[in-house]
mmCIF file of C-alpha atoms in Angstrom:
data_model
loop_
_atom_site.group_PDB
_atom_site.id
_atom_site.type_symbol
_atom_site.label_atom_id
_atom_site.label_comp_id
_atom_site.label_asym_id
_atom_site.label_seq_id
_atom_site.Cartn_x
_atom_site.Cartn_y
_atom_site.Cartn_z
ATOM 1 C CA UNK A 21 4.874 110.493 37.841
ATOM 2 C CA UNK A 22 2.949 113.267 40.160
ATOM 3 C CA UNK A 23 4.043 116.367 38.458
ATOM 4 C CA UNK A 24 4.109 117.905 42.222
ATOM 5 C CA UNK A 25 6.560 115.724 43.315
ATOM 6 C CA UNK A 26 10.027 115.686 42.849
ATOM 7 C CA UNK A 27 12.814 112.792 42.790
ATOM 8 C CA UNK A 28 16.165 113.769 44.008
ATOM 9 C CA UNK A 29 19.505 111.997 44.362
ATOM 10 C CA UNK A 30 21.444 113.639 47.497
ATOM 11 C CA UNK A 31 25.293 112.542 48.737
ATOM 12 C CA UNK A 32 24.527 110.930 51.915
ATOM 13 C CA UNK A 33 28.455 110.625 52.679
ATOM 14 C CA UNK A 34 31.871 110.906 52.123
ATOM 15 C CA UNK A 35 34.318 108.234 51.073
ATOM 16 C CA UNK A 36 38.214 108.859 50.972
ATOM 17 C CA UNK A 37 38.140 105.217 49.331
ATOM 18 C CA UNK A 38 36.330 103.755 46.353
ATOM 19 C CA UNK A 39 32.879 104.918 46.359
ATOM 20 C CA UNK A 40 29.323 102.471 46.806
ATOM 21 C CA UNK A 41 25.739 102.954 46.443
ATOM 22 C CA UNK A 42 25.424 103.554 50.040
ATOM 23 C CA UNK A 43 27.121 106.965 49.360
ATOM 24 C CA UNK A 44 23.582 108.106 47.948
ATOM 25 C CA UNK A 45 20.508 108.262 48.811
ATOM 26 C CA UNK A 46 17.326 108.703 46.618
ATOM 27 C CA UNK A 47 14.623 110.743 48.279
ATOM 28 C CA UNK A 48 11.098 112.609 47.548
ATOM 29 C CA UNK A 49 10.321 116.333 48.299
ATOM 30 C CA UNK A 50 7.322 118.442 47.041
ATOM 31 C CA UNK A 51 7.696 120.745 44.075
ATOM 32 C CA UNK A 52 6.673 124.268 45.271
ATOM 33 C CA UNK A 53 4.821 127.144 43.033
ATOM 34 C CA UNK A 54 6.501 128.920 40.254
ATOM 35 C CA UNK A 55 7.177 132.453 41.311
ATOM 36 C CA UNK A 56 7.550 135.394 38.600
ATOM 37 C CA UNK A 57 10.842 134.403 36.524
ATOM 38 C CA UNK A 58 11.174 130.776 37.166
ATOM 39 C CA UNK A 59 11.083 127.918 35.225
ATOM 40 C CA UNK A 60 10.575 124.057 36.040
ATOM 41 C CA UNK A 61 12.192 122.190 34.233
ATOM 42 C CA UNK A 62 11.454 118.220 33.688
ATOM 43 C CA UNK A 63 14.675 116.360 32.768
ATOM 44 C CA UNK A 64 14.873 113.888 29.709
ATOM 45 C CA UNK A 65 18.542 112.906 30.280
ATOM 46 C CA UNK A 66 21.129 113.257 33.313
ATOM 47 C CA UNK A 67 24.989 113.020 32.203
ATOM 48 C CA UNK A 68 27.556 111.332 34.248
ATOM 49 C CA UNK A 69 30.766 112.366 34.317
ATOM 50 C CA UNK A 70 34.406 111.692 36.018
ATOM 51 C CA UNK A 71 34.891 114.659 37.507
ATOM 52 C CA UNK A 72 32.255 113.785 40.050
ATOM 53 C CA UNK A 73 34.396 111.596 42.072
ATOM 54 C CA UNK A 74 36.464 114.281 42.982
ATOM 55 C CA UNK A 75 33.666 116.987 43.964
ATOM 56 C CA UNK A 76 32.481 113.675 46.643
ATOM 57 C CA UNK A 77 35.696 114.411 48.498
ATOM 58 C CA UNK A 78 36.638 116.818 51.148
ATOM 59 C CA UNK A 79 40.027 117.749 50.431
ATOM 60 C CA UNK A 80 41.685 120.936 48.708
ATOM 61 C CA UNK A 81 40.660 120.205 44.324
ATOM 62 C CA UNK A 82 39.932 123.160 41.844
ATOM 63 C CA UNK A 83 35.765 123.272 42.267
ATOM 64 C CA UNK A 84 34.194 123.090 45.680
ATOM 65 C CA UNK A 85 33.072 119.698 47.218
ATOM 66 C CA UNK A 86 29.896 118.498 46.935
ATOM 67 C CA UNK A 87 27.898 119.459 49.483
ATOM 68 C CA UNK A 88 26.681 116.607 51.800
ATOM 69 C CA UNK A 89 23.232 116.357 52.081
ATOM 70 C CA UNK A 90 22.165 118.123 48.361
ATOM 71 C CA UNK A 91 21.392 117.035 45.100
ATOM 72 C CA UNK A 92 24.466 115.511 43.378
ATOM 73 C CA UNK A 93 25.493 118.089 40.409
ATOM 74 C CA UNK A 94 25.264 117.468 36.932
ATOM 75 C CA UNK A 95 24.275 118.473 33.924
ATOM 76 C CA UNK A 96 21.507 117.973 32.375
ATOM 77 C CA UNK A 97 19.155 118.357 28.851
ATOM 78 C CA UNK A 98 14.927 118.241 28.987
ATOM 79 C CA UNK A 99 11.697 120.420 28.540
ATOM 80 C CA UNK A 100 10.405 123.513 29.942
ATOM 81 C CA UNK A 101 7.498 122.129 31.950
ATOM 82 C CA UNK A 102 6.266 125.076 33.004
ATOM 83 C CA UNK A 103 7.093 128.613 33.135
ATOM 84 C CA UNK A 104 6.740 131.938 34.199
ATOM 85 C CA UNK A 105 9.570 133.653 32.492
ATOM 86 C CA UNK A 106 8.880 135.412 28.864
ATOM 87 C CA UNK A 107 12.080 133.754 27.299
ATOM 88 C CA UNK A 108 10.983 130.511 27.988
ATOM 89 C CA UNK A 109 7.847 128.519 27.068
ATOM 90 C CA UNK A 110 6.557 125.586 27.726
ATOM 91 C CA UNK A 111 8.062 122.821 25.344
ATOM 92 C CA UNK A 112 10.895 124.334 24.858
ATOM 93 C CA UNK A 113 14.471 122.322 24.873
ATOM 94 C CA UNK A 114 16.926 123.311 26.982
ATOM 95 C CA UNK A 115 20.685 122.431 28.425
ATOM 96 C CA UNK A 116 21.199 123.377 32.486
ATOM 97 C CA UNK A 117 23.056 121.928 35.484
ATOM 98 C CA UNK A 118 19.778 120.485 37.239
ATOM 99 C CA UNK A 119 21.485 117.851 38.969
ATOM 100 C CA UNK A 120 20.503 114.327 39.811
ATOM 101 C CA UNK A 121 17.030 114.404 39.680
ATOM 102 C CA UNK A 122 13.634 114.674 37.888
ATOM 103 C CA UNK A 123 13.026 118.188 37.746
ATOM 104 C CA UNK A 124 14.995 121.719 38.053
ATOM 105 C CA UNK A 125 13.463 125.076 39.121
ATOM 106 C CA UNK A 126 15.554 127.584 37.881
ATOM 107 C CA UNK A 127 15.587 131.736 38.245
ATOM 108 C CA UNK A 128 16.213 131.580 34.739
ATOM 109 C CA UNK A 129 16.890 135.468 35.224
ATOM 110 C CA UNK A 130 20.350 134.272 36.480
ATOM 111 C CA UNK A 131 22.514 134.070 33.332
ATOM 112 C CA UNK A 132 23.433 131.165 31.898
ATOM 113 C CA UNK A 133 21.384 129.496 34.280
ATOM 114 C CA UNK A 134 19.605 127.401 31.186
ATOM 115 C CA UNK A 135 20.386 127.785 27.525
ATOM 116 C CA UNK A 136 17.728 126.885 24.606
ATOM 117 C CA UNK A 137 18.920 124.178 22.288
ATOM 118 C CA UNK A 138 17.842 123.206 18.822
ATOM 119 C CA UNK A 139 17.014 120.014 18.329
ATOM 120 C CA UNK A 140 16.525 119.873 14.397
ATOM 121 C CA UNK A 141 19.899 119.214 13.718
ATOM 122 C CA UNK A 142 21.428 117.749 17.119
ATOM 123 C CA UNK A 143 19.448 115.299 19.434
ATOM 124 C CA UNK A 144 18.603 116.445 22.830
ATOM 125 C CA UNK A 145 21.470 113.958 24.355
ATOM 126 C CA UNK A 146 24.083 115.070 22.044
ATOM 127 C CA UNK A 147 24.415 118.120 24.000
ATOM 128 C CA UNK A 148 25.711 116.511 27.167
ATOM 129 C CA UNK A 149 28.261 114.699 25.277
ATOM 130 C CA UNK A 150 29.901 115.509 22.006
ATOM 131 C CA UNK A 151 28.068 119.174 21.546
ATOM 132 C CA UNK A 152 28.437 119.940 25.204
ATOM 133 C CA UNK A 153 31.026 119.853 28.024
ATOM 134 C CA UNK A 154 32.822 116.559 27.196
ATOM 135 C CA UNK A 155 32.921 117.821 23.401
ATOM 136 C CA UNK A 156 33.817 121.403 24.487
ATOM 137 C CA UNK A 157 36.508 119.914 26.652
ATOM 138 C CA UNK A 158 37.770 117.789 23.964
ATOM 139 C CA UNK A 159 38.585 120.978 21.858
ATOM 140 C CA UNK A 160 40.111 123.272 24.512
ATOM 141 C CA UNK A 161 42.819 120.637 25.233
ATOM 142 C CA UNK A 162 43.558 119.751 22.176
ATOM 143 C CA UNK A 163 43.038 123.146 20.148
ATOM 144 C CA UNK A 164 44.536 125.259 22.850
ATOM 145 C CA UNK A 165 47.198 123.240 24.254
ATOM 146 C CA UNK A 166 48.481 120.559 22.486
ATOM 147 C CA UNK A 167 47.496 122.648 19.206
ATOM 148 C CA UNK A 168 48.816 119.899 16.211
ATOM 149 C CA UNK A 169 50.220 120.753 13.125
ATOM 150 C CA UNK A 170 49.393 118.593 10.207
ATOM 151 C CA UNK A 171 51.364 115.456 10.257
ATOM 152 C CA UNK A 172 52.203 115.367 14.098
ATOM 153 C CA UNK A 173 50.921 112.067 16.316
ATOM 154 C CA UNK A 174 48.601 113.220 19.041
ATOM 155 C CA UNK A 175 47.842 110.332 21.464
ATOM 156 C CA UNK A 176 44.421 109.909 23.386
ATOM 157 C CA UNK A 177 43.983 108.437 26.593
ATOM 158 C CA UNK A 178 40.488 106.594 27.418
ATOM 159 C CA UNK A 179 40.057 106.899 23.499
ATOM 160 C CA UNK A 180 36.008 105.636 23.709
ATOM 161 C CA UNK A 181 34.939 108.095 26.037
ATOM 162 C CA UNK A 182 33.126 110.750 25.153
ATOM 163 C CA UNK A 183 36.203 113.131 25.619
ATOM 164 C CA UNK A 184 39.122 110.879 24.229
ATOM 165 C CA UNK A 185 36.648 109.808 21.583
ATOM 166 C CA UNK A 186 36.196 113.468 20.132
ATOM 167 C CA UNK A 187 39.648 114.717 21.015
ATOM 168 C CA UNK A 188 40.930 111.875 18.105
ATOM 169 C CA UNK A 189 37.940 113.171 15.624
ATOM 170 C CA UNK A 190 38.700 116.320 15.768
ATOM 171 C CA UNK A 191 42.566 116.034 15.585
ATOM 172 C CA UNK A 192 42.169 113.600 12.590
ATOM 173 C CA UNK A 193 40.595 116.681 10.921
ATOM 174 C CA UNK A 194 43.577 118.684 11.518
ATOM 175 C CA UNK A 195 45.777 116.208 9.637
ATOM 176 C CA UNK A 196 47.324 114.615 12.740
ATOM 177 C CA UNK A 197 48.424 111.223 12.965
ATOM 178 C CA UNK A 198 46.013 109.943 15.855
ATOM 179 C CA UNK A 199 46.758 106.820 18.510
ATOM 180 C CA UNK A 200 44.294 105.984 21.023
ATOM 181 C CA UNK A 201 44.824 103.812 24.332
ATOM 182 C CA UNK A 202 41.648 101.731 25.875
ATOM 183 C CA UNK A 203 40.471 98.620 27.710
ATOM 184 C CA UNK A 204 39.620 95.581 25.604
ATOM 185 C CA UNK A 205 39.310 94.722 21.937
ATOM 186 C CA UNK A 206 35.954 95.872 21.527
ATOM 187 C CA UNK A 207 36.780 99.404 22.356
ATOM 188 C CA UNK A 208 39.869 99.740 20.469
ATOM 189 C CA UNK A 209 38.058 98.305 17.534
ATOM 190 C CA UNK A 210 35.254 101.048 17.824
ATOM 191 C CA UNK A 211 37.967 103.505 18.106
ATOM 192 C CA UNK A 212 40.132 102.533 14.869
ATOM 193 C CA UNK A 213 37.131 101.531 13.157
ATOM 194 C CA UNK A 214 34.063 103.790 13.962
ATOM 195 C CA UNK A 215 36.298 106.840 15.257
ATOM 196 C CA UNK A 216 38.783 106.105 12.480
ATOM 197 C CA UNK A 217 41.931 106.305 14.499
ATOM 198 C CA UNK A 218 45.058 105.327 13.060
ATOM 199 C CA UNK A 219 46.001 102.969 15.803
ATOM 200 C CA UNK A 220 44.258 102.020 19.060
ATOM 201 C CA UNK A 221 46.340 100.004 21.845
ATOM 202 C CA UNK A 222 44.531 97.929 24.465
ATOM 203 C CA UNK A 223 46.313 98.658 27.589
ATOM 204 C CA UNK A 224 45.043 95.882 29.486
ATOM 205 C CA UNK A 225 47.257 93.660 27.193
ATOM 206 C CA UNK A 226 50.258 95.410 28.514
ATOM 207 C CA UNK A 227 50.401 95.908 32.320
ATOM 208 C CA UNK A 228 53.745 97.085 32.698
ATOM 209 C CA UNK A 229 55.390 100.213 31.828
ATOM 210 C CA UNK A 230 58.251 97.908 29.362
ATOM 211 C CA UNK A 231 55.339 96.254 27.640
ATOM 212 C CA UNK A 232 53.223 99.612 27.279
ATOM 213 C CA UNK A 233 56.232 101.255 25.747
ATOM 214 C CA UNK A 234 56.644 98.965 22.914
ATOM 215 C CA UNK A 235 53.489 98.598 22.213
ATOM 216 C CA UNK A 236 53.346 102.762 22.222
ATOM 217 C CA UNK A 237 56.555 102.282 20.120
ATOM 218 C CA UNK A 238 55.272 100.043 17.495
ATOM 219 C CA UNK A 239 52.232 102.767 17.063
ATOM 220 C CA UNK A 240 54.010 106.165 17.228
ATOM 221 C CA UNK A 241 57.117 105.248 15.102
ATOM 222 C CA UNK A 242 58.018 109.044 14.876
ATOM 223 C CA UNK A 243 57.538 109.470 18.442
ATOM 224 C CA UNK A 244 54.531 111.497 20.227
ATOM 225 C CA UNK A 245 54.140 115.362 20.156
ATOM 226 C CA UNK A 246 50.586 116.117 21.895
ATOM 227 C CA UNK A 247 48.978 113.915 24.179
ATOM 228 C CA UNK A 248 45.790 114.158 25.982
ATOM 229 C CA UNK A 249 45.641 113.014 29.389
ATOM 230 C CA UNK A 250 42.803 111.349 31.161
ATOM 231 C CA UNK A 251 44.308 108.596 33.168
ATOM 232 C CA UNK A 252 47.462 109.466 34.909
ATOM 233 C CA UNK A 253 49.825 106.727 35.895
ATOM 234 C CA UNK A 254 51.322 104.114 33.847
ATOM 235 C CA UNK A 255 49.776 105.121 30.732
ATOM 236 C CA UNK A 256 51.584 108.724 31.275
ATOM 237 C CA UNK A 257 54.582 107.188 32.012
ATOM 238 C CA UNK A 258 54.855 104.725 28.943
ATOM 239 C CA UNK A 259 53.493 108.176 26.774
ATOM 240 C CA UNK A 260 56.551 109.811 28.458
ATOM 241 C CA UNK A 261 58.909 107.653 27.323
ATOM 242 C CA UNK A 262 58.493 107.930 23.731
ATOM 243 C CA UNK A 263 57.591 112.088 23.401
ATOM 244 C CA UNK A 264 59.213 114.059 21.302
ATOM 245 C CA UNK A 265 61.008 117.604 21.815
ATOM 246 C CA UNK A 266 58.881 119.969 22.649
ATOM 247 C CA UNK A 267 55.699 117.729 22.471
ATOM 248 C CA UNK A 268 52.333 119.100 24.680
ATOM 249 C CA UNK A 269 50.443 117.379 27.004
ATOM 250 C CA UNK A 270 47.107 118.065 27.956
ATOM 251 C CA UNK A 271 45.986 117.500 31.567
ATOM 252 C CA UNK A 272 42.015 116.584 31.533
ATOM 253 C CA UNK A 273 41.835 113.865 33.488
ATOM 254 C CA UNK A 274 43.751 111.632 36.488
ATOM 255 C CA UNK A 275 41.245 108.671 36.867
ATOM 256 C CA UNK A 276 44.084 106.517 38.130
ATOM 257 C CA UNK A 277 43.599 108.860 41.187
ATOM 258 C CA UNK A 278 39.911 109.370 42.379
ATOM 259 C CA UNK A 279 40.070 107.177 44.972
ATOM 260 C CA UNK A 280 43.214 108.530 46.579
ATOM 261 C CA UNK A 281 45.949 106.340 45.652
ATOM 262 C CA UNK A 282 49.043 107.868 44.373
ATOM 263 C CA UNK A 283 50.136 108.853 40.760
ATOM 264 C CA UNK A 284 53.832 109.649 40.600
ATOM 265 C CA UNK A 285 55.563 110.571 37.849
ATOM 266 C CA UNK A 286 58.754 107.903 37.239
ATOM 267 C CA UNK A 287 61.111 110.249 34.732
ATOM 268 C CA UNK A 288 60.235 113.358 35.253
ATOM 269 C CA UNK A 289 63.179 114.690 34.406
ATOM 270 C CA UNK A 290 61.651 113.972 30.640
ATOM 271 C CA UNK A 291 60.049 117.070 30.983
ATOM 272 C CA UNK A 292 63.427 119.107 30.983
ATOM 273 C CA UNK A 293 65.164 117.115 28.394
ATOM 274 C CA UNK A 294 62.509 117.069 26.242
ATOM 275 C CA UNK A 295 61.483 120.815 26.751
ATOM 276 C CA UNK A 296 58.453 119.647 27.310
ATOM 277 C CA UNK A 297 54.797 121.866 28.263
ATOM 278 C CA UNK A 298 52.277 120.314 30.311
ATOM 279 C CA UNK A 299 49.126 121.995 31.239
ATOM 280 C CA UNK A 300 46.127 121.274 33.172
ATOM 281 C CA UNK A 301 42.877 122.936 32.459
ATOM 282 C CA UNK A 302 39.258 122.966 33.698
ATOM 283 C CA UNK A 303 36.997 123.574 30.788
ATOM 284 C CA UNK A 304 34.726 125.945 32.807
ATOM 285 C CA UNK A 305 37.204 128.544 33.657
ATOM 286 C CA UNK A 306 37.247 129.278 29.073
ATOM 287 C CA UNK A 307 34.043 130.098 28.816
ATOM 288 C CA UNK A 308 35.085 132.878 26.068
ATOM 289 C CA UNK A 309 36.015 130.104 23.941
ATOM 290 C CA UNK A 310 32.244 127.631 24.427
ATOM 291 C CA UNK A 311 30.733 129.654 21.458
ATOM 292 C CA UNK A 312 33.559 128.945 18.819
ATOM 293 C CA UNK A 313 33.618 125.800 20.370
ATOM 294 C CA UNK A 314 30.382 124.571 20.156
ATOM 295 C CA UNK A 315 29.613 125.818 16.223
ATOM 296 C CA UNK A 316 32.016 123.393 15.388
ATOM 297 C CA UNK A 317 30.990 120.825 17.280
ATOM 298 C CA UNK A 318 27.797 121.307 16.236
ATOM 299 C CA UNK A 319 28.164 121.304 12.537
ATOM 300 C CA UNK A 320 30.448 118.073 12.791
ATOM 301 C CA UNK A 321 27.750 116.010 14.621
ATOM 302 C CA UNK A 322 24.836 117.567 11.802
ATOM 303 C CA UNK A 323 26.951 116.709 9.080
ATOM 304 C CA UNK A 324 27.601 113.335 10.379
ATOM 305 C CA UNK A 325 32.238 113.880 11.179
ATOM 306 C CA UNK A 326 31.736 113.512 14.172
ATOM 307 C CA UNK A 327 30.713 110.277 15.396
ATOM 308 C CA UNK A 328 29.670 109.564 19.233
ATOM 309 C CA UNK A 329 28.460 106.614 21.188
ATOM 310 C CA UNK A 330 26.262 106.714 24.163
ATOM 311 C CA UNK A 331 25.647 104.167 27.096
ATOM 312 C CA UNK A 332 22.157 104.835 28.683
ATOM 313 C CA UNK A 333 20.857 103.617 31.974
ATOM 314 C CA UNK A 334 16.992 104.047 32.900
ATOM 315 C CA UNK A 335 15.776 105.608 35.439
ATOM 316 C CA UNK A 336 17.334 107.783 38.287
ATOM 317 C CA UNK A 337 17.609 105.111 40.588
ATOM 318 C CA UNK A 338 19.828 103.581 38.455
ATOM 319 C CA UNK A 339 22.592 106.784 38.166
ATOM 320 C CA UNK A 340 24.391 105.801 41.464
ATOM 321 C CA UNK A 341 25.246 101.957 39.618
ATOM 322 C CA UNK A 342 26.005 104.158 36.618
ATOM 323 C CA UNK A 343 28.266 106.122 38.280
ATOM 324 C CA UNK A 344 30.233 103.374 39.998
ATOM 325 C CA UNK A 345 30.540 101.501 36.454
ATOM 326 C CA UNK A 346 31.384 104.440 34.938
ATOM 327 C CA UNK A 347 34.385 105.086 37.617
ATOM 328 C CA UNK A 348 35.411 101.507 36.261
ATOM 329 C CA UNK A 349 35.654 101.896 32.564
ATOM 330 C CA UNK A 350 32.247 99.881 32.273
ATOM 331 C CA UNK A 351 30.599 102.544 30.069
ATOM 332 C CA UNK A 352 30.664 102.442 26.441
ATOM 333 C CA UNK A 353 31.356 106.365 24.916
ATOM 334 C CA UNK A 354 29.427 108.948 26.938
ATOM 335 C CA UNK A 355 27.692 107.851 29.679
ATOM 336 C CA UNK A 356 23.916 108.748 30.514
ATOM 337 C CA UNK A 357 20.910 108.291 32.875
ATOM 338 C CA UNK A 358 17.093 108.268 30.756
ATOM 339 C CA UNK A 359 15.034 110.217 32.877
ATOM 340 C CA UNK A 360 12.120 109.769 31.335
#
């Protein structure tokens, strides 16, 4: 790879529907000089993430849409190329939002802009997934919102992501009783076995809310008291139906949703009867909270508590592909594009 050119992936359009590869486009531009205080840097591994989908669209959400005709945002982990800042030399790891593609240029006088990373006791990938946002976001919701005392059940949508897969971790270590829902017996076997859940339900065995309900039932004997959404729809409904007074549900994620259909609610009077609280959250908008956060995280993935799975395409021209399996529950854990 020329080291003066760049590979970028740019949203070449807007869909209201479900999204294609056409959306994208992969293009080449130049890499200019380095001007006092930046830093290029070249990108190991790009993260893919849900919340994508919605920055594609045009209408009213709670970050700004992706602008048409730009790099398509994400974060990222890699080297220090080059550099012409003090703080940052050549070699060194580093965690930024560069976006989908090769290499980042970054006024690294901008704070925040790029944050070192040690490597010695977390790999470099970790910190897109279970030591960075998805792990971060995992804690917020559950630590700040649904909060569980020790012998409470806590139920995780989209257990085997990287989100619902850390949310159950860290709750089991808080003496919780810990039920996760995903698609197909491989998963939920990776998430009672490997994630050591107490239950896992496969929720393409049960495609209706009466089903869903016994089967959430049968789990959660004493009922559910936190749950952390990342789905929306029927599996909120069914999670509904058995919650306890004054259970907590955390609002991550509506993937029943990204492509514009509809996700009502069928008894929301639950909410009243049950004097329930449900809260959405954006795990940006805390960043007071990333450092406590993140030591945690941290230690748990050095120490070897908290477990984490990765799926890894190759190459950048593979990330649109990715992204569309990813929208489609075809990823396995956190989901990742090897740049190099």
């Amino acid at each position: 790879m020329n080291a003066t050119i760049n590979q970028q992936i740019l949203l070449a359009s807007r869909t209201e529907a479900e999204p294609t590869v056409d959306n994208f486009r992969l293009v080449e531009t130049p890499l200019a000089e380095l001007e006092d205080g930046q830093v290029r840097v070249r990108h190991h591994y790009l993260s893919l993430d849900p919340y994508m989908r919605g920055r594609m669209n045009e209408g009213r959400s709670y970050a700004q849409p992706q602008p048409l005709g730009e790099v398509m945002i994400g974060g990222t982990v890699g080297e220090v190329a080059a550099s012409r800042n003090p703080y940052f030399a050549v070699g060194d790891a580093v965690v930024g939002m560069g976006g989908w593609q090769l290499y980042q240029t970054v006024d690294a006088k901008q704070r925040g802009a790029l944050q070192k990373v040690d490597t010695s006791q977390v790999p470099l990938p970790a910190y897109l997934g279970a030591v960075g946002m998805p792990g971060v976001t995992a804690w917020y919701g559950l630590t700040q919102i649904i909060a569980p005392q020790a012998g409470e059940t806590v139920v995780v949508s989209a257990a085997s992501g990287a989100v619902g897969g850390a949310v159950g971790q860290l709750a089991k270590a808080r003496g919780a009783r810990v039920v996760g829902l995903a698609g197909g017996p491989e998963k939920c076997a990776y998430v009672s076995g490997e994630l050591g859940f107490d239950a896992c339900i496969d929720y393409r065995q049960h495609p209706d809310l009466k089903s869903l309900s016994a089967a959430l039932k049968a789990a959660c004997p004493n009922g559910i008291d936190g749950h952390f959404e990342n789905v929306g729809g029927l599996i909120l409904d069914a999670v509904m139906l058995r919650a306890n007074a004054f259970s907590r549900i955390a609002f991550c994620g509506m993937i029943a949703g990204y492509n514009g259909e509809p996700i009502p609610m069928q008894n929301p009077s639950l909410i009243l009867v049950n004097r329930m609280k449900l809260q959405g959250f954006i795990v940006s908008e805390h960043m007071a909270l990333w450092p406590q956060a993140l030591k945690e995280l941290a230690e748990a993935v050095a120490s070897g508590r908290l477990k984490y799975r990765e799926s890894i395409a190759e190459g950048l021209a593979g990330a649109p592909q990715a992204f569309l399996g990813l929208l489609k529950g075809r990823n396995f854990g956190k989901q990742l594009v090897k740049l190099v």
